[in-house]
XYZ file of C-alpha atoms in Angstrom:
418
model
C 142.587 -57.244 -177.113
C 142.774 -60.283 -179.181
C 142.365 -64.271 -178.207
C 142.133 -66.984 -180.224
C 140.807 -70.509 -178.373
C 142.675 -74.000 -179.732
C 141.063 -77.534 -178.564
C 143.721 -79.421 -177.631
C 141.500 -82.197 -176.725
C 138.114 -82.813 -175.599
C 138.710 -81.830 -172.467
C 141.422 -79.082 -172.768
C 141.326 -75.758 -174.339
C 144.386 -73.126 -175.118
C 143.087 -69.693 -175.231
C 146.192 -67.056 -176.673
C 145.503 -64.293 -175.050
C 147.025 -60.794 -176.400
C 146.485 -57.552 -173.754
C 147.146 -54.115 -175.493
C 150.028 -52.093 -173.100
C 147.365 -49.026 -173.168
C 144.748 -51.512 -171.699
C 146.596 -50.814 -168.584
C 146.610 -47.487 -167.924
C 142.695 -46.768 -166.460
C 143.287 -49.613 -164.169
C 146.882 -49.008 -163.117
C 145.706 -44.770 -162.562
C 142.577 -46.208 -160.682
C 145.560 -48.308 -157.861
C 147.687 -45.445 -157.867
C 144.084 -43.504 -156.777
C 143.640 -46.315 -154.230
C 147.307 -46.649 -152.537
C 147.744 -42.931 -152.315
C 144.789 -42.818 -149.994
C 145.426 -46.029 -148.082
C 149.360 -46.076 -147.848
C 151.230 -44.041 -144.896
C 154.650 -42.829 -145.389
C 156.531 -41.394 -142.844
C 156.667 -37.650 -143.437
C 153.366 -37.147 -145.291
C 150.054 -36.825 -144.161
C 147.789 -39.647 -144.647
C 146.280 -39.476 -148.261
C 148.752 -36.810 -149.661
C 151.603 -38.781 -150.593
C 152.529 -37.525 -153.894
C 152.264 -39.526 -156.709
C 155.890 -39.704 -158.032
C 156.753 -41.044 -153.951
C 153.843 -43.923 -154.372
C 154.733 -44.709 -158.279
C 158.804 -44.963 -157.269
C 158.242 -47.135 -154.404
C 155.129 -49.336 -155.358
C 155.131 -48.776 -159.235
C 156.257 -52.497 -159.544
C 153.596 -53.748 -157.572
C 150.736 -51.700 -158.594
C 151.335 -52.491 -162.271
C 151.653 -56.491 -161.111
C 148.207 -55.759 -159.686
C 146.752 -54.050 -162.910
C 148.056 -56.883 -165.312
C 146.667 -59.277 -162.850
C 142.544 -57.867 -163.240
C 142.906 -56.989 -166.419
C 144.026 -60.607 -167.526
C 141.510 -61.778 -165.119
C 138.641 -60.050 -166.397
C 139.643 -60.789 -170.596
C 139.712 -64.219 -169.718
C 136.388 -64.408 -167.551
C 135.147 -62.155 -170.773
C 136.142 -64.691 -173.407
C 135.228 -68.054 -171.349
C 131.716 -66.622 -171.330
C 131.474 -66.067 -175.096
C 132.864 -69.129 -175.742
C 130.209 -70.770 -173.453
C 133.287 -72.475 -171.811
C 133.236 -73.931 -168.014
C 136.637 -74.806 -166.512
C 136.336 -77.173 -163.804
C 139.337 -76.522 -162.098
C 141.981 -73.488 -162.100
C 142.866 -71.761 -164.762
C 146.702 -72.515 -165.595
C 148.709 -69.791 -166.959
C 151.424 -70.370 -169.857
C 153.814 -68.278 -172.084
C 153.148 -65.167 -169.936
C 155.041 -62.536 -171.822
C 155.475 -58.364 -171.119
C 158.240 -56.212 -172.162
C 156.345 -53.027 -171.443
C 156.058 -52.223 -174.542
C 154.423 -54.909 -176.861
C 151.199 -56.559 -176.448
C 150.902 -58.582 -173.126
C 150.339 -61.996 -173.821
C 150.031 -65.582 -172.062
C 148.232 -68.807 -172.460
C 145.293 -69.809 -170.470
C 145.167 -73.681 -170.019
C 141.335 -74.522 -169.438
C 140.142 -78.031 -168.443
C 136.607 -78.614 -169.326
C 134.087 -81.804 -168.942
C 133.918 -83.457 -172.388
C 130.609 -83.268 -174.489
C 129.133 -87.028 -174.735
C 126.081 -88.174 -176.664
C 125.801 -91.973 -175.305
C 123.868 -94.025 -177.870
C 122.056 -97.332 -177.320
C 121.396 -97.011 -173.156
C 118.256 -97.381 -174.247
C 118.674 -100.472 -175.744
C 121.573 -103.016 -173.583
C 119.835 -105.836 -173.373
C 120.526 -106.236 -169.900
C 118.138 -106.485 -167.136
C 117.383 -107.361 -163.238
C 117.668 -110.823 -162.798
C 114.294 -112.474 -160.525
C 115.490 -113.190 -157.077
C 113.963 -115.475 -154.860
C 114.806 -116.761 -151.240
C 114.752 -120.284 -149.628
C 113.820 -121.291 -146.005
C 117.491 -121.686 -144.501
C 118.568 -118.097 -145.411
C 115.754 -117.070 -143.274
C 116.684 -119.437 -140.602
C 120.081 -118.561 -141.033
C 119.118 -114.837 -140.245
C 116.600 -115.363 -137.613
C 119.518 -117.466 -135.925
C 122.031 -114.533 -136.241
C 119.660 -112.060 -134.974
C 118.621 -114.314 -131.197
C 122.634 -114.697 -131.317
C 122.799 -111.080 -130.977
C 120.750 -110.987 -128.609
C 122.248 -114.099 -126.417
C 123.821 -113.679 -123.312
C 127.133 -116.440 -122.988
C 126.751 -117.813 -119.351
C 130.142 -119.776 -117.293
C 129.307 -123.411 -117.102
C 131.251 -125.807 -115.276
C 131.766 -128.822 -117.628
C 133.632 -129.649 -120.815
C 133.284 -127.459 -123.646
C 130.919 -128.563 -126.671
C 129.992 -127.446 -130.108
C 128.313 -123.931 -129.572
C 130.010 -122.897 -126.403
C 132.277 -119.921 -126.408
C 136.060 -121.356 -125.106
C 137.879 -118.550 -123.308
C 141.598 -118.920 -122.830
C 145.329 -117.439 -123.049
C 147.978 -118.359 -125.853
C 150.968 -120.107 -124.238
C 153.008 -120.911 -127.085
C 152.805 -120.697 -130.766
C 154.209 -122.922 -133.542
C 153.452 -122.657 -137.567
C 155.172 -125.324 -139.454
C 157.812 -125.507 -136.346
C 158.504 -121.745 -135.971
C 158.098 -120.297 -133.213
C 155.503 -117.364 -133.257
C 155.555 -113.658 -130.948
C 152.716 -114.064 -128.697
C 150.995 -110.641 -129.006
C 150.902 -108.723 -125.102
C 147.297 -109.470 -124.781
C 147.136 -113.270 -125.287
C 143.651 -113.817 -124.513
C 141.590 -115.917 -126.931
C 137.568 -115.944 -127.530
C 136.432 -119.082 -129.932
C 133.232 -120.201 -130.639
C 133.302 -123.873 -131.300
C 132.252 -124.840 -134.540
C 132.276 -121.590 -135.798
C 136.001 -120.183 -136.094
C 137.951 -120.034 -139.360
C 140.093 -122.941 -137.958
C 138.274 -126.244 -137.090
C 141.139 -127.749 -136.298
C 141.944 -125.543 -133.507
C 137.704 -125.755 -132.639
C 138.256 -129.942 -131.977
C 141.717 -129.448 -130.119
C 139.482 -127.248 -127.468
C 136.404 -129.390 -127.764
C 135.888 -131.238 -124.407
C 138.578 -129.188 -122.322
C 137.446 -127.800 -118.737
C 138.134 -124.469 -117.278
C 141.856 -124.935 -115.748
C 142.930 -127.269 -118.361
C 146.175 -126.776 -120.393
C 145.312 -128.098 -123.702
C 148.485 -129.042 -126.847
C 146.652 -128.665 -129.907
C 148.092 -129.927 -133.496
C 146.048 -128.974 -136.854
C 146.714 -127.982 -140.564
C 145.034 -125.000 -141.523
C 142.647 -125.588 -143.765
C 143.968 -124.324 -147.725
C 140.813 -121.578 -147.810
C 141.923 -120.291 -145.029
C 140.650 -116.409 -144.506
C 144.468 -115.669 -143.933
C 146.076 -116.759 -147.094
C 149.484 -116.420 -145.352
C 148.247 -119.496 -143.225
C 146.762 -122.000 -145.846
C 147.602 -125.187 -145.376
C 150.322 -124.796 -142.856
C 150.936 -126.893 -139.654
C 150.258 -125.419 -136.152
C 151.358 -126.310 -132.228
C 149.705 -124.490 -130.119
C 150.034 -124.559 -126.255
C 147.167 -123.184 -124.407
C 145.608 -122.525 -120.793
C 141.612 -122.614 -120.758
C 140.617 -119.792 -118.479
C 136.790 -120.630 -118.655
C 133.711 -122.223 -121.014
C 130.740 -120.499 -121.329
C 127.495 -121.819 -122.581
C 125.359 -119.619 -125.341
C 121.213 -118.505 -124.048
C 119.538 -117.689 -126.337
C 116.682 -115.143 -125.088
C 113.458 -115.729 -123.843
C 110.882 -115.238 -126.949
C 108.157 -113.353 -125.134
C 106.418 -109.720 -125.508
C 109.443 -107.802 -124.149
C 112.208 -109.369 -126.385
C 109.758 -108.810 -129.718
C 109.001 -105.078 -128.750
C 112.652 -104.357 -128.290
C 113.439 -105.839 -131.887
C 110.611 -103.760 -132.919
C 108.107 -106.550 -134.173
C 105.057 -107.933 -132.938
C 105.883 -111.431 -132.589
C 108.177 -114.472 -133.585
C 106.086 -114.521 -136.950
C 106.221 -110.883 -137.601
C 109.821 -111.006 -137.057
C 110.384 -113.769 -139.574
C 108.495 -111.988 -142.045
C 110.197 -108.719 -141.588
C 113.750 -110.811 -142.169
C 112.639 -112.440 -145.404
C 111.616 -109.227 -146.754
C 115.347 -107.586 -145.602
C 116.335 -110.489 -146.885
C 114.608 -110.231 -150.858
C 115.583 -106.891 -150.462
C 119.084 -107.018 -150.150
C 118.999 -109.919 -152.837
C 117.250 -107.745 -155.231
C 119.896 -104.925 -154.249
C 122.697 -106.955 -155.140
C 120.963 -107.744 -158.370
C 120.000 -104.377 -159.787
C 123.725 -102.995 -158.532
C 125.245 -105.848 -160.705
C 122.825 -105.143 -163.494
C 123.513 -101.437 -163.741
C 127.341 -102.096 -163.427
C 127.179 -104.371 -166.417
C 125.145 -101.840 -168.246
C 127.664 -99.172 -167.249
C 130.650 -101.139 -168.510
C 128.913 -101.796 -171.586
C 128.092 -98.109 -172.426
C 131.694 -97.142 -171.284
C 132.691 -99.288 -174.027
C 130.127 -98.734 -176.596
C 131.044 -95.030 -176.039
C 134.403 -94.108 -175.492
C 135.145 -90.504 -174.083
C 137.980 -88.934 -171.991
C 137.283 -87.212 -168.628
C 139.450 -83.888 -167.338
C 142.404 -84.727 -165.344
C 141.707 -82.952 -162.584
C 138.153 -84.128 -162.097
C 139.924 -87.704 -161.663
C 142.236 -85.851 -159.053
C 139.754 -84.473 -157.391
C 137.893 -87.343 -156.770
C 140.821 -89.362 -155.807
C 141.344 -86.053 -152.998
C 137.934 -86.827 -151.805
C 138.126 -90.682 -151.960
C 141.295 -90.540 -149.415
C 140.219 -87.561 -147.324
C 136.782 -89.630 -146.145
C 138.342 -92.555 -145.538
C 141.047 -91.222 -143.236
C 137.976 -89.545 -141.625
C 139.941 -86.055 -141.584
C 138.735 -82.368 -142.461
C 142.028 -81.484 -144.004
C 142.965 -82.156 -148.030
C 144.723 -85.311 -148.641
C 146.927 -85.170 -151.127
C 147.577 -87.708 -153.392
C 151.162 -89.419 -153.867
C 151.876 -90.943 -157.564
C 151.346 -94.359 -156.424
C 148.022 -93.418 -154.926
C 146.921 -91.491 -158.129
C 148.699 -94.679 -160.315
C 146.699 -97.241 -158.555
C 143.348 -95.289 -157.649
C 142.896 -94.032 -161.142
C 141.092 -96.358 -163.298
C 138.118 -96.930 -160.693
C 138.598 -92.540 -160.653
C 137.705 -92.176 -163.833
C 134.855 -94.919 -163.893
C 133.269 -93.612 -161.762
C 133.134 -89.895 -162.945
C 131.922 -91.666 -166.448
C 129.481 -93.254 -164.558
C 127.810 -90.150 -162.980
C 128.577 -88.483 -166.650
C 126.475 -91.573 -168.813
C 123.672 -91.218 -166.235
C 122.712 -87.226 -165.623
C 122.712 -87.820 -169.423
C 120.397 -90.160 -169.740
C 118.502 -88.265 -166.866
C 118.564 -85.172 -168.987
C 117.700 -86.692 -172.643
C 114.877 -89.020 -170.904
C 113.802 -85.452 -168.830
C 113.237 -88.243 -165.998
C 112.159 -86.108 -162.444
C 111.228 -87.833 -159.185
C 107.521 -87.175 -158.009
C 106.904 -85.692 -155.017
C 105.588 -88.843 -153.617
C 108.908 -90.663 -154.274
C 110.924 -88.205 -152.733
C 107.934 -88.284 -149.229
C 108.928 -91.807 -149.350
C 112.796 -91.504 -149.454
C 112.468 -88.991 -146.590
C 110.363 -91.321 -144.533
C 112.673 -94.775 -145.107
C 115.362 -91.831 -143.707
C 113.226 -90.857 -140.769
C 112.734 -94.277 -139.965
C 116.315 -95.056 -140.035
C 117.496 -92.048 -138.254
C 114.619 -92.113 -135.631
C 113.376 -88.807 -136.074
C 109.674 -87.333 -137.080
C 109.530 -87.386 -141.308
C 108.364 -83.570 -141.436
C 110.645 -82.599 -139.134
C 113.621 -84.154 -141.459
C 111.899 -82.901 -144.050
C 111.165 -79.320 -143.193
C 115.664 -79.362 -142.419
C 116.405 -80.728 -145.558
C 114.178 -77.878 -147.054
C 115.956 -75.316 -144.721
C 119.477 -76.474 -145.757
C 118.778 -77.255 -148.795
C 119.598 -80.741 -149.307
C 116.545 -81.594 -150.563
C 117.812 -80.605 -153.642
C 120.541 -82.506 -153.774
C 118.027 -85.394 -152.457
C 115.838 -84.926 -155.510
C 119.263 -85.142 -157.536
C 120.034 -88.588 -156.166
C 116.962 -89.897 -156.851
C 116.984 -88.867 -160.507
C 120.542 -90.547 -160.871
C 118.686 -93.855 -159.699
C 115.944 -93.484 -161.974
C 118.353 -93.234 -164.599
C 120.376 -96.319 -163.167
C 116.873 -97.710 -163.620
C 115.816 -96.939 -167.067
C 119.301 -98.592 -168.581
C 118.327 -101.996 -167.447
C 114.549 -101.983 -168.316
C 112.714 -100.499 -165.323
C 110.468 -97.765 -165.901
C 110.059 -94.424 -163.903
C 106.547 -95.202 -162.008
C 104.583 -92.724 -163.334
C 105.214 -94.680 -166.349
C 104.647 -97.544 -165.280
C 100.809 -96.474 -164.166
C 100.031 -95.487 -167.162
């Protein structure tokens, strides 16, 4: 046997692979062993069909089967001493057999490129200080006793704040009439929808009252389709309803978890500088990626960008079953593909060359933010992550953040206590 391995690229390799005819015969006299003691003819006893019978009927077959392991096991033979890791199927090419010369063919192997990213160490680029002001927190602490309000029927005319309930009687944009939708109910909280104009037409209408309301919507409108367009509406108010907020006391706090209206404030400002310094480090490390993307050019296999894109589709159509691809989904979908496999490729190796490794005590603490999330006791998560073994793939995460971490300037914490 013979093969002789050509890089095509940096991510594909051509291994010609030449099979010897007598290569053949152990394997193919080992099936003939195997079919004369499993096959049943009809006059011959089971496991004494001669071999001429089994070789005229299934010699086609069986030797189908024989090519098929030996080819199998050459290539599986010669991808180990090349050191060589396909990450996806191995394609077959130029298969060739005459019966009498060699057997040959062409294995196709895909294989992840070898990178060596210089200067991540280095960017320039860093997490940005956040801070937080007063009205955010007020702005939170407002939206959090919203959720909890209760909106009450008053009788009286409708005023900034209250919730207008009504039904659609006829729809006009710039003079065209619009299809009412079947369900023609409307909910809008004065002062608060995406239209204002619409918000002052209602403003001081009653339960009962049929209201004509003229606006222009406004030209940063949420619906671009709508910006800066005229609309009639016709409309029937079926009630107004006044927004409670709820009564501050013990119960209200221990439901939200806090132990009163200060403790609650406190606990939304630090949400709040969390998120903020979320949003910065993501935005850092992006930058940083981009930069070492460019810095450090390398090509990814094609099918590890197909793969992904598989993946990508399949969880957000929330089904079990492959999704495959059409070309305008791979077209579109395949720049942010292969970003993001580059991604994950710059940082496990900056994880490896930088030998970063969470601590135990980071990993306790991941598991007990979980815990706390999911509502369930931290050793009992942890002991199921240990049993299923996704605490593995737990300690893997975390070493993909520290690396995240270390190419915009923050150290591991061990290193930091030193």
């Amino acid at each position: 046997m013979s093969a002789t391995i050509k890089e095509i690229s940096s991510t594909v390799r051509n291994i010609d692979i030449a099979i010897p005819q007598d290569a053949l015969k152990k394997p193919f006299e080992k099936k003939v062993t195997e079919y004369r003691k499993e096959i049943q003819l009809k006059g011959f006893r089971a496991g004494a069909v001669p071999r001429h019978v089994i070789e005229s009927r299934f010699g086609d077959s069986i030797r189908a089967e024989a090519i098929e392991e030996v080819m199998n096991s050459t290539l599986s033979e010669e991808l180990k001493a090349a050191n060589i890791i396909p990450v996806s199927r191995v394609k077959v090419e130029n298969f060739k057999d005459d019966k009498t010369a060699d057997i040959t063919f062409t294995a196709v192997v895909e294989v992840d490129p070898v990178i060596d990213i210089k200067g991540y160490d280095n960017l320039g680029i860093t997490v940005p200080d956040v801070v937080i002001d007063e009205d955010e927190v007020k702005a939170e602490y407002d939206r959090v006793l919203q959720m909890y309000s209760t909106a009450e029927s008053v009788d009286r005319e409708a005023k900034k704040g209250d919730v207008v309930v009504g039904n659609y009687i006829e729809v006009k944009i710039d003079g065209e009439n619009k299809e009412i939708p079947e369900d023609r109910e409307f909910r809008s909280l004065l002062g608060e929808s995406a239209s204002p104009g619409f918000d002052e037409g209602l403003t001081g209408a009653k339960k009962g009252d049929k209201k004509d309301i003229h606006f222009i919507y406004p030209a940063d409108h949420k619906d671009e389709q709508y910006r800066g367009k005229t609309a009639d509406f016709k409309v029937e108010v079926t009630d107004v309803r006044e927004i409670r907020a709820p009564k501050l006391d013990e119960e209200f706090f221990k439901k939200l978890g806090v132990k009163d209206e200060a403790d609650l404030k406190d606990n939304l400002q630090q949400s709040i500088l969390n998120n903020k310094k979320g949003a910065a480090k993501a935005k850092a490390v992006n930058e940083a990626i981009d930069k070492l993307i460019e810095t450090n050019p390398f090509d990814v296999a094609h099918s590890r960008v197909v793969d992904l894109i598989k993946y990508t589709l399949q969880r957000n159509s929330g089904s079990n079953e492959e999704v495959e691809p059409t070309e305008e989904q791979l077209k579109s979908l395949e720049p942010e593909a292969i970003r993001e496999i580059k991604k994950h490729f710059i940082l496990e190796f900056v994880a490896n060359k930088e030998k970063l490794k969470p601590s135990q005590a980071l990993v306790d603490e991941r598991i007990e933010g979980m815990a706390a999330m999911y509502g369930v006791d931290a050793k009992t998560l942890k002991d199921h992550l240990r049993q299923s073994g996704r605490i593995n793939s737990l300690r893997d995460e975390l070493r993909v953040e520290q690396a995240s971490d270390f190419i915009v300037g923050i150290k591991p914490a061990a290193e930091e206590s030193k």
